[in-house]
Amino acid sequence: MTEEQAGAVPEPAAADKSGQGVVAAFGQSLKTLRLRAKMEREELGKRLGYSASTIASFEQGRRIPPPRAIDRADEVLEAGGLLTVWKDQLEKAQYPAFFQGMAELEKQAIELLMYDTMVVNGLLQTEEYMRALLAMRRPPLDEETIEQRVTARLVRQDIFDRRPAPLLSFVMDESVLRHKYGGKGVLRGQLEHLLLIGQRRNVELQVMPTDCEDNAGVNGPFTVVTRKDGKKFLYVEAQNTSSMATDPEQTVLASARYGIIRSQALTPRESLAFIEKLLGEL
């Protein structure tokens, strides 16, 4: 009798500590429980709202299911929590290793200050914009990885509906709003989305115009996170690497620098009007 036939399910603690190891171990658990329930992939997929091939990709560790699918699979397979226990580890595994710490901080933040110079911040991206950016990566990303990254970014955007609502401030260079990544249609949808997000009471969205003669952010993009306990973190990302500073001197100076950047940019009201103007030019 094989381990699968016996219905044995590996414990999360026994899985490889790498993200891929966690995903593979979850997939093995899912397959084991499906076989124990004497259910074909087609049937499980039908119950979860996925194709049999997608269920196969979950089981083979090529794709991470969203939290709701994990909950539903646990219920359908009568797993008694053997699948839902993986949710936190799978959520972390969705992100590139260099971003995992930041993803966890976002969940604990009461304030986020974000300055962007190349692309629209991930928390503000539409799904179409995400896919356009990920498709441009070199070397190319495989389809499973693209799906995984898209799902992860969309999950992060739950921050806008969190209660109590964190304070979110975004400043982005005008050039970010002019790049037609994915085509005019993608950019149009992205600008429309920014106008909607910018109207939220806990969101301040500002544009740094290219004709601005002073910009304290010339050293590049960065994020300052304030956690619930008041501790601040400085996050900087570039070329698939990142750094996270907690030194009070660095975080205080970064916060001060961000304040200067905000004062040099268009006001939130002016910024929304500017985005409307750009939308009318498309």
Tab-separated table of C-alpha atoms in Angstrom:
chain	number	residue	atom	x	y	z
A	1	MET	CA	0.000	0.000	0.000
A	2	THR	CA	1.402	3.392	-1.011
A	3	GLU	CA	1.409	6.462	1.207
A	4	GLU	CA	-1.261	8.056	-0.993
A	5	GLN	CA	-3.491	5.004	-0.764
A	6	ALA	CA	-3.109	4.988	2.998
A	7	GLY	CA	-4.367	8.568	3.099
A	8	ALA	CA	-1.256	9.912	4.843
A	9	VAL	CA	-0.858	13.666	4.573
A	10	PRO	CA	2.533	15.359	5.119
A	11	GLU	CA	2.665	17.985	7.827
A	12	PRO	CA	3.552	21.552	6.796
A	13	ALA	CA	6.549	21.573	9.160
A	14	ALA	CA	8.065	18.679	7.224
A	15	ALA	CA	8.042	20.587	3.951
A	16	ASP	CA	11.054	22.182	2.364
A	17	LYS	CA	11.461	25.698	3.769
A	18	SER	CA	11.757	27.204	0.271
A	19	GLY	CA	8.602	28.584	-1.341
A	20	GLN	CA	8.600	25.921	-4.036
A	21	GLY	CA	8.961	23.202	-1.422
A	22	VAL	CA	5.871	24.474	0.387
A	23	VAL	CA	3.866	24.596	-2.846
A	24	ALA	CA	4.935	21.081	-3.827
A	25	ALA	CA	4.098	19.684	-0.388
A	26	PHE	CA	0.653	21.300	-0.449
A	27	GLY	CA	0.032	19.825	-3.895
A	28	GLN	CA	0.939	16.379	-2.602
A	29	SER	CA	-1.482	16.845	0.305
A	30	LEU	CA	-4.269	17.915	-2.044
A	31	LYS	CA	-3.726	14.915	-4.303
A	32	THR	CA	-3.561	12.514	-1.353
A	33	LEU	CA	-6.836	13.797	0.069
A	34	ARG	CA	-8.522	13.723	-3.347
A	35	LEU	CA	-7.497	10.103	-3.854
A	36	ARG	CA	-8.638	9.235	-0.342
A	37	ALA	CA	-12.030	10.717	-1.225
A	38	LYS	CA	-12.039	8.626	-4.452
A	39	MET	CA	-12.644	11.772	-6.485
A	40	GLU	CA	-11.362	12.461	-10.005
A	41	ARG	CA	-9.733	15.764	-10.880
A	42	GLU	CA	-12.677	16.643	-13.122
A	43	GLU	CA	-15.117	16.255	-10.240
A	44	LEU	CA	-13.009	18.244	-7.780
A	45	GLY	CA	-12.509	20.936	-10.401
A	46	LYS	CA	-16.227	21.138	-11.001
A	47	ARG	CA	-16.885	21.529	-7.282
A	48	LEU	CA	-14.231	24.269	-6.973
A	49	GLY	CA	-14.934	26.043	-10.251
A	50	TYR	CA	-11.733	25.013	-12.044
A	51	SER	CA	-10.787	22.751	-14.951
A	52	ALA	CA	-9.178	19.364	-14.383
A	53	SER	CA	-5.923	20.728	-15.807
A	54	THR	CA	-5.912	23.520	-13.215
A	55	ILE	CA	-6.438	20.983	-10.422
A	56	ALA	CA	-3.471	19.081	-11.868
A	57	SER	CA	-1.344	22.239	-11.759
A	58	PHE	CA	-2.293	22.704	-8.087
A	59	GLU	CA	-1.367	19.105	-7.275
A	60	GLN	CA	1.900	19.258	-9.200
A	61	GLY	CA	3.013	22.442	-7.441
A	62	ARG	CA	2.957	24.530	-10.614
A	63	ARG	CA	0.284	26.920	-9.388
A	64	ILE	CA	-0.909	28.170	-5.997
A	65	PRO	CA	-4.686	28.133	-5.415
A	66	PRO	CA	-6.267	31.260	-3.918
A	67	PRO	CA	-7.351	31.139	-0.257
A	68	ARG	CA	-11.046	30.675	-1.099
A	69	ALA	CA	-10.231	27.640	-3.255
A	70	ILE	CA	-8.208	26.112	-0.405
A	71	ASP	CA	-11.106	26.602	2.008
A	72	ARG	CA	-13.539	25.051	-0.461
A	73	ALA	CA	-11.236	22.097	-1.215
A	74	ASP	CA	-10.851	21.424	2.512
A	75	GLU	CA	-14.636	21.372	2.823
A	76	VAL	CA	-15.314	19.268	-0.295
A	77	LEU	CA	-12.653	16.692	0.570
A	78	GLU	CA	-13.672	16.665	4.256
A	79	ALA	CA	-10.042	17.341	5.144
A	80	GLY	CA	-10.755	18.684	8.613
A	81	GLY	CA	-8.290	21.553	8.257
A	82	LEU	CA	-5.429	19.554	6.700
A	83	LEU	CA	-5.501	21.903	3.687
A	84	THR	CA	-6.406	25.211	5.323
A	85	VAL	CA	-3.427	24.850	7.687
A	86	TRP	CA	-1.207	25.576	4.671
A	87	LYS	CA	-2.784	28.940	3.810
A	88	ASP	CA	-0.303	31.230	5.565
A	89	GLN	CA	2.715	29.418	4.123
A	90	LEU	CA	1.202	29.366	0.631
A	91	GLU	CA	0.413	33.065	0.823
A	92	LYS	CA	4.057	33.784	1.600
A	93	ALA	CA	5.224	31.413	-1.156
A	94	GLN	CA	3.234	33.381	-3.750
A	95	TYR	CA	5.771	36.178	-3.633
A	96	PRO	CA	9.372	36.295	-4.877
A	97	ALA	CA	11.786	35.664	-2.017
A	98	PHE	CA	12.995	39.279	-2.025
A	99	PHE	CA	9.428	40.588	-1.474
A	100	GLN	CA	8.130	38.186	1.161
A	101	GLY	CA	9.138	40.360	4.111
A	102	MET	CA	7.482	43.410	2.603
A	103	ALA	CA	4.282	41.484	1.860
A	104	GLU	CA	4.041	40.532	5.520
A	105	LEU	CA	4.689	44.121	6.622
A	106	GLU	CA	1.891	45.419	4.391
A	107	LYS	CA	-0.561	43.293	6.366
A	108	GLN	CA	0.560	44.964	9.621
A	109	ALA	CA	0.894	48.530	8.344
A	110	ILE	CA	-1.064	51.487	9.662
A	111	GLU	CA	0.672	53.797	7.170
A	112	LEU	CA	2.393	53.268	3.828
A	113	LEU	CA	4.326	56.010	2.013
A	114	MET	CA	5.265	54.986	-1.545
A	115	TYR	CA	7.261	56.808	-4.205
A	116	ASP	CA	7.435	55.228	-7.682
A	117	THR	CA	9.405	56.229	-10.758
A	118	MET	CA	9.167	53.321	-13.240
A	119	VAL	CA	5.768	51.622	-13.064
A	120	VAL	CA	2.469	52.047	-11.238
A	121	ASN	CA	2.733	50.710	-7.687
A	122	GLY	CA	1.609	47.082	-7.371
A	123	LEU	CA	-1.158	48.022	-4.946
A	124	LEU	CA	-2.663	50.271	-7.629
A	125	GLN	CA	-2.263	48.058	-10.701
A	126	THR	CA	-5.167	46.650	-12.694
A	127	GLU	CA	-4.992	42.975	-13.633
A	128	GLU	CA	-4.404	43.869	-17.298
A	129	TYR	CA	-1.534	46.194	-16.367
A	130	MET	CA	-0.010	43.484	-14.165
A	131	ARG	CA	-0.099	40.966	-16.990
A	132	ALA	CA	1.440	43.454	-19.421
A	133	LEU	CA	4.356	44.116	-17.061
A	134	LEU	CA	4.947	40.451	-16.263
A	135	ALA	CA	4.852	39.520	-19.951
A	136	MET	CA	7.712	41.947	-20.599
A	137	ARG	CA	10.066	40.318	-18.106
A	138	ARG	CA	13.337	38.927	-19.432
A	139	PRO	CA	14.122	36.122	-19.157
A	140	PRO	CA	10.440	35.325	-19.784
A	141	LEU	CA	8.282	34.046	-16.945
A	142	ASP	CA	6.301	30.842	-17.487
A	143	GLU	CA	2.514	31.060	-17.483
A	144	GLU	CA	2.152	29.431	-14.057
A	145	THR	CA	4.483	31.996	-12.497
A	146	ILE	CA	2.604	34.861	-14.157
A	147	GLU	CA	-0.704	33.543	-12.810
A	148	GLN	CA	0.836	33.161	-9.371
A	149	ARG	CA	2.204	36.724	-9.358
A	150	VAL	CA	-1.104	38.178	-10.597
A	151	THR	CA	-3.074	36.344	-7.914
A	152	ALA	CA	-0.641	37.509	-5.243
A	153	ARG	CA	-0.857	41.170	-6.266
A	154	LEU	CA	-4.636	41.091	-6.370
A	155	VAL	CA	-4.710	39.598	-2.866
A	156	ARG	CA	-2.453	42.416	-1.631
A	157	GLN	CA	-5.035	44.946	-2.804
A	158	ASP	CA	-7.358	43.806	-0.028
A	159	ILE	CA	-5.499	46.443	1.977
A	160	PHE	CA	-7.912	49.058	0.589
A	161	ASP	CA	-10.850	47.381	2.306
A	162	ARG	CA	-9.127	46.603	5.601
A	163	ARG	CA	-10.699	47.894	8.800
A	164	PRO	CA	-9.404	49.972	10.440
A	165	ALA	CA	-8.194	51.470	7.193
A	166	PRO	CA	-4.446	52.183	6.954
A	167	LEU	CA	-3.260	55.546	5.645
A	168	LEU	CA	-1.926	55.114	2.111
A	169	SER	CA	0.084	57.752	0.270
A	170	PHE	CA	1.332	57.314	-3.303
A	171	VAL	CA	3.527	59.707	-5.275
A	172	MET	CA	4.473	58.709	-8.812
A	173	ASP	CA	6.402	60.406	-11.577
A	174	GLU	CA	4.376	61.689	-14.499
A	175	SER	CA	6.330	59.398	-16.832
A	176	VAL	CA	4.821	56.383	-15.030
A	177	LEU	CA	1.392	57.499	-16.216
A	178	ARG	CA	2.480	57.990	-19.817
A	179	HIS	CA	4.088	54.609	-20.539
A	180	LYS	CA	1.679	52.657	-22.745
A	181	TYR	CA	2.644	49.261	-21.363
A	182	GLY	CA	0.316	46.721	-22.948
A	183	GLY	CA	-1.205	49.319	-25.278
A	184	LYS	CA	-3.559	52.275	-25.013
A	185	GLY	CA	-6.445	50.149	-23.766
A	186	VAL	CA	-4.441	48.842	-20.824
A	187	LEU	CA	-3.242	52.334	-19.930
A	188	ARG	CA	-6.755	53.740	-20.210
A	189	GLY	CA	-8.072	51.128	-17.789
A	190	GLN	CA	-5.179	51.817	-15.426
A	191	LEU	CA	-5.778	55.574	-15.386
A	192	GLU	CA	-9.502	55.047	-14.784
A	193	HIS	CA	-8.650	52.755	-11.877
A	194	LEU	CA	-6.337	55.394	-10.381
A	195	LEU	CA	-9.141	57.952	-10.492
A	196	LEU	CA	-11.383	55.596	-8.519
A	197	ILE	CA	-8.738	54.677	-5.957
A	198	GLY	CA	-7.735	58.321	-5.553
A	199	GLN	CA	-11.223	59.154	-4.279
A	200	ARG	CA	-10.931	56.853	-1.264
A	201	ARG	CA	-10.752	58.716	2.025
A	202	ASN	CA	-7.668	56.867	3.282
A	203	VAL	CA	-5.726	57.310	0.010
A	204	GLU	CA	-3.618	60.284	-1.086
A	205	LEU	CA	-2.490	59.984	-4.698
A	206	GLN	CA	-0.071	62.548	-6.122
A	207	VAL	CA	1.811	63.075	-9.375
A	208	MET	CA	5.327	64.489	-9.683
A	209	PRO	CA	5.236	66.402	-13.002
A	210	THR	CA	8.175	66.152	-15.383
A	211	ASP	CA	8.426	69.954	-15.569
A	212	CYS	CA	9.027	70.163	-11.814
A	213	GLU	CA	12.390	71.835	-11.228
A	214	ASP	CA	12.959	70.235	-7.794
A	215	ASN	CA	12.541	66.597	-6.823
A	216	ALA	CA	13.918	65.159	-3.578
A	217	GLY	CA	13.271	61.664	-4.966
A	218	VAL	CA	15.979	61.653	-7.625
A	219	ASN	CA	17.691	58.708	-5.881
A	220	GLY	CA	14.821	56.449	-6.896
A	221	PRO	CA	11.691	54.714	-5.593
A	222	PHE	CA	11.218	53.657	-1.978
A	223	THR	CA	8.544	52.790	0.566
A	224	VAL	CA	8.255	53.720	4.232
A	225	VAL	CA	6.083	51.407	6.324
A	226	THR	CA	4.808	52.217	9.811
A	227	ARG	CA	3.700	49.164	11.742
A	228	LYS	CA	0.958	49.077	14.384
A	229	ASP	CA	3.540	49.259	17.162
A	230	GLY	CA	4.912	52.497	15.677
A	231	LYS	CA	8.108	50.954	14.278
A	232	LYS	CA	9.130	52.233	10.843
A	233	PHE	CA	10.762	50.311	7.981
A	234	LEU	CA	12.430	51.559	4.803
A	235	TYR	CA	11.971	49.231	1.814
A	236	VAL	CA	13.900	49.651	-1.459
A	237	GLU	CA	13.617	47.305	-4.436
A	238	ALA	CA	15.520	47.032	-7.734
A	239	GLN	CA	16.491	44.306	-10.205
A	240	ASN	CA	14.852	41.453	-8.261
A	241	THR	CA	16.664	42.370	-5.063
A	242	SER	CA	15.533	44.404	-2.089
A	243	SER	CA	16.714	45.908	1.174
A	244	MET	CA	14.802	46.511	4.383
A	245	ALA	CA	16.183	49.039	6.857
A	246	THR	CA	14.966	49.462	10.422
A	247	ASP	CA	17.636	51.866	11.653
A	248	PRO	CA	15.754	54.846	13.156
A	249	GLU	CA	18.039	57.385	11.495
A	250	GLN	CA	17.413	55.946	8.028
A	251	THR	CA	13.663	55.550	8.465
A	252	VAL	CA	13.183	59.028	9.936
A	253	LEU	CA	15.213	60.618	7.134
A	254	ALA	CA	13.280	58.631	4.530
A	255	SER	CA	9.984	59.827	6.019
A	256	ALA	CA	11.252	63.399	5.952
A	257	ARG	CA	12.410	62.991	2.359
A	258	TYR	CA	8.998	61.653	1.416
A	259	GLY	CA	7.387	64.694	3.007
A	260	ILE	CA	9.529	66.966	0.830
A	261	ILE	CA	8.614	64.922	-2.273
A	262	ARG	CA	4.923	65.324	-1.466
A	263	SER	CA	5.315	69.081	-1.098
A	264	GLN	CA	7.011	69.272	-4.518
A	265	ALA	CA	4.399	67.151	-6.302
A	266	LEU	CA	0.938	68.183	-7.436
A	267	THR	CA	-1.676	68.137	-4.676
A	268	PRO	CA	-4.065	65.153	-4.594
A	269	ARG	CA	-6.832	67.246	-6.145
A	270	GLU	CA	-4.507	68.584	-8.853
A	271	SER	CA	-3.178	65.072	-9.459
A	272	LEU	CA	-6.604	63.594	-10.102
A	273	ALA	CA	-7.348	66.436	-12.512
A	274	PHE	CA	-4.021	65.750	-14.232
A	275	ILE	CA	-4.847	62.045	-14.606
A	276	GLU	CA	-8.247	62.967	-16.081
A	277	LYS	CA	-6.440	65.180	-18.579
A	278	LEU	CA	-4.119	62.336	-19.582
A	279	LEU	CA	-7.106	60.044	-19.965
A	280	GLY	CA	-8.719	62.520	-22.331
A	281	GLU	CA	-5.572	62.535	-24.498
A	282	LEU	CA	-5.704	58.759	-25.163
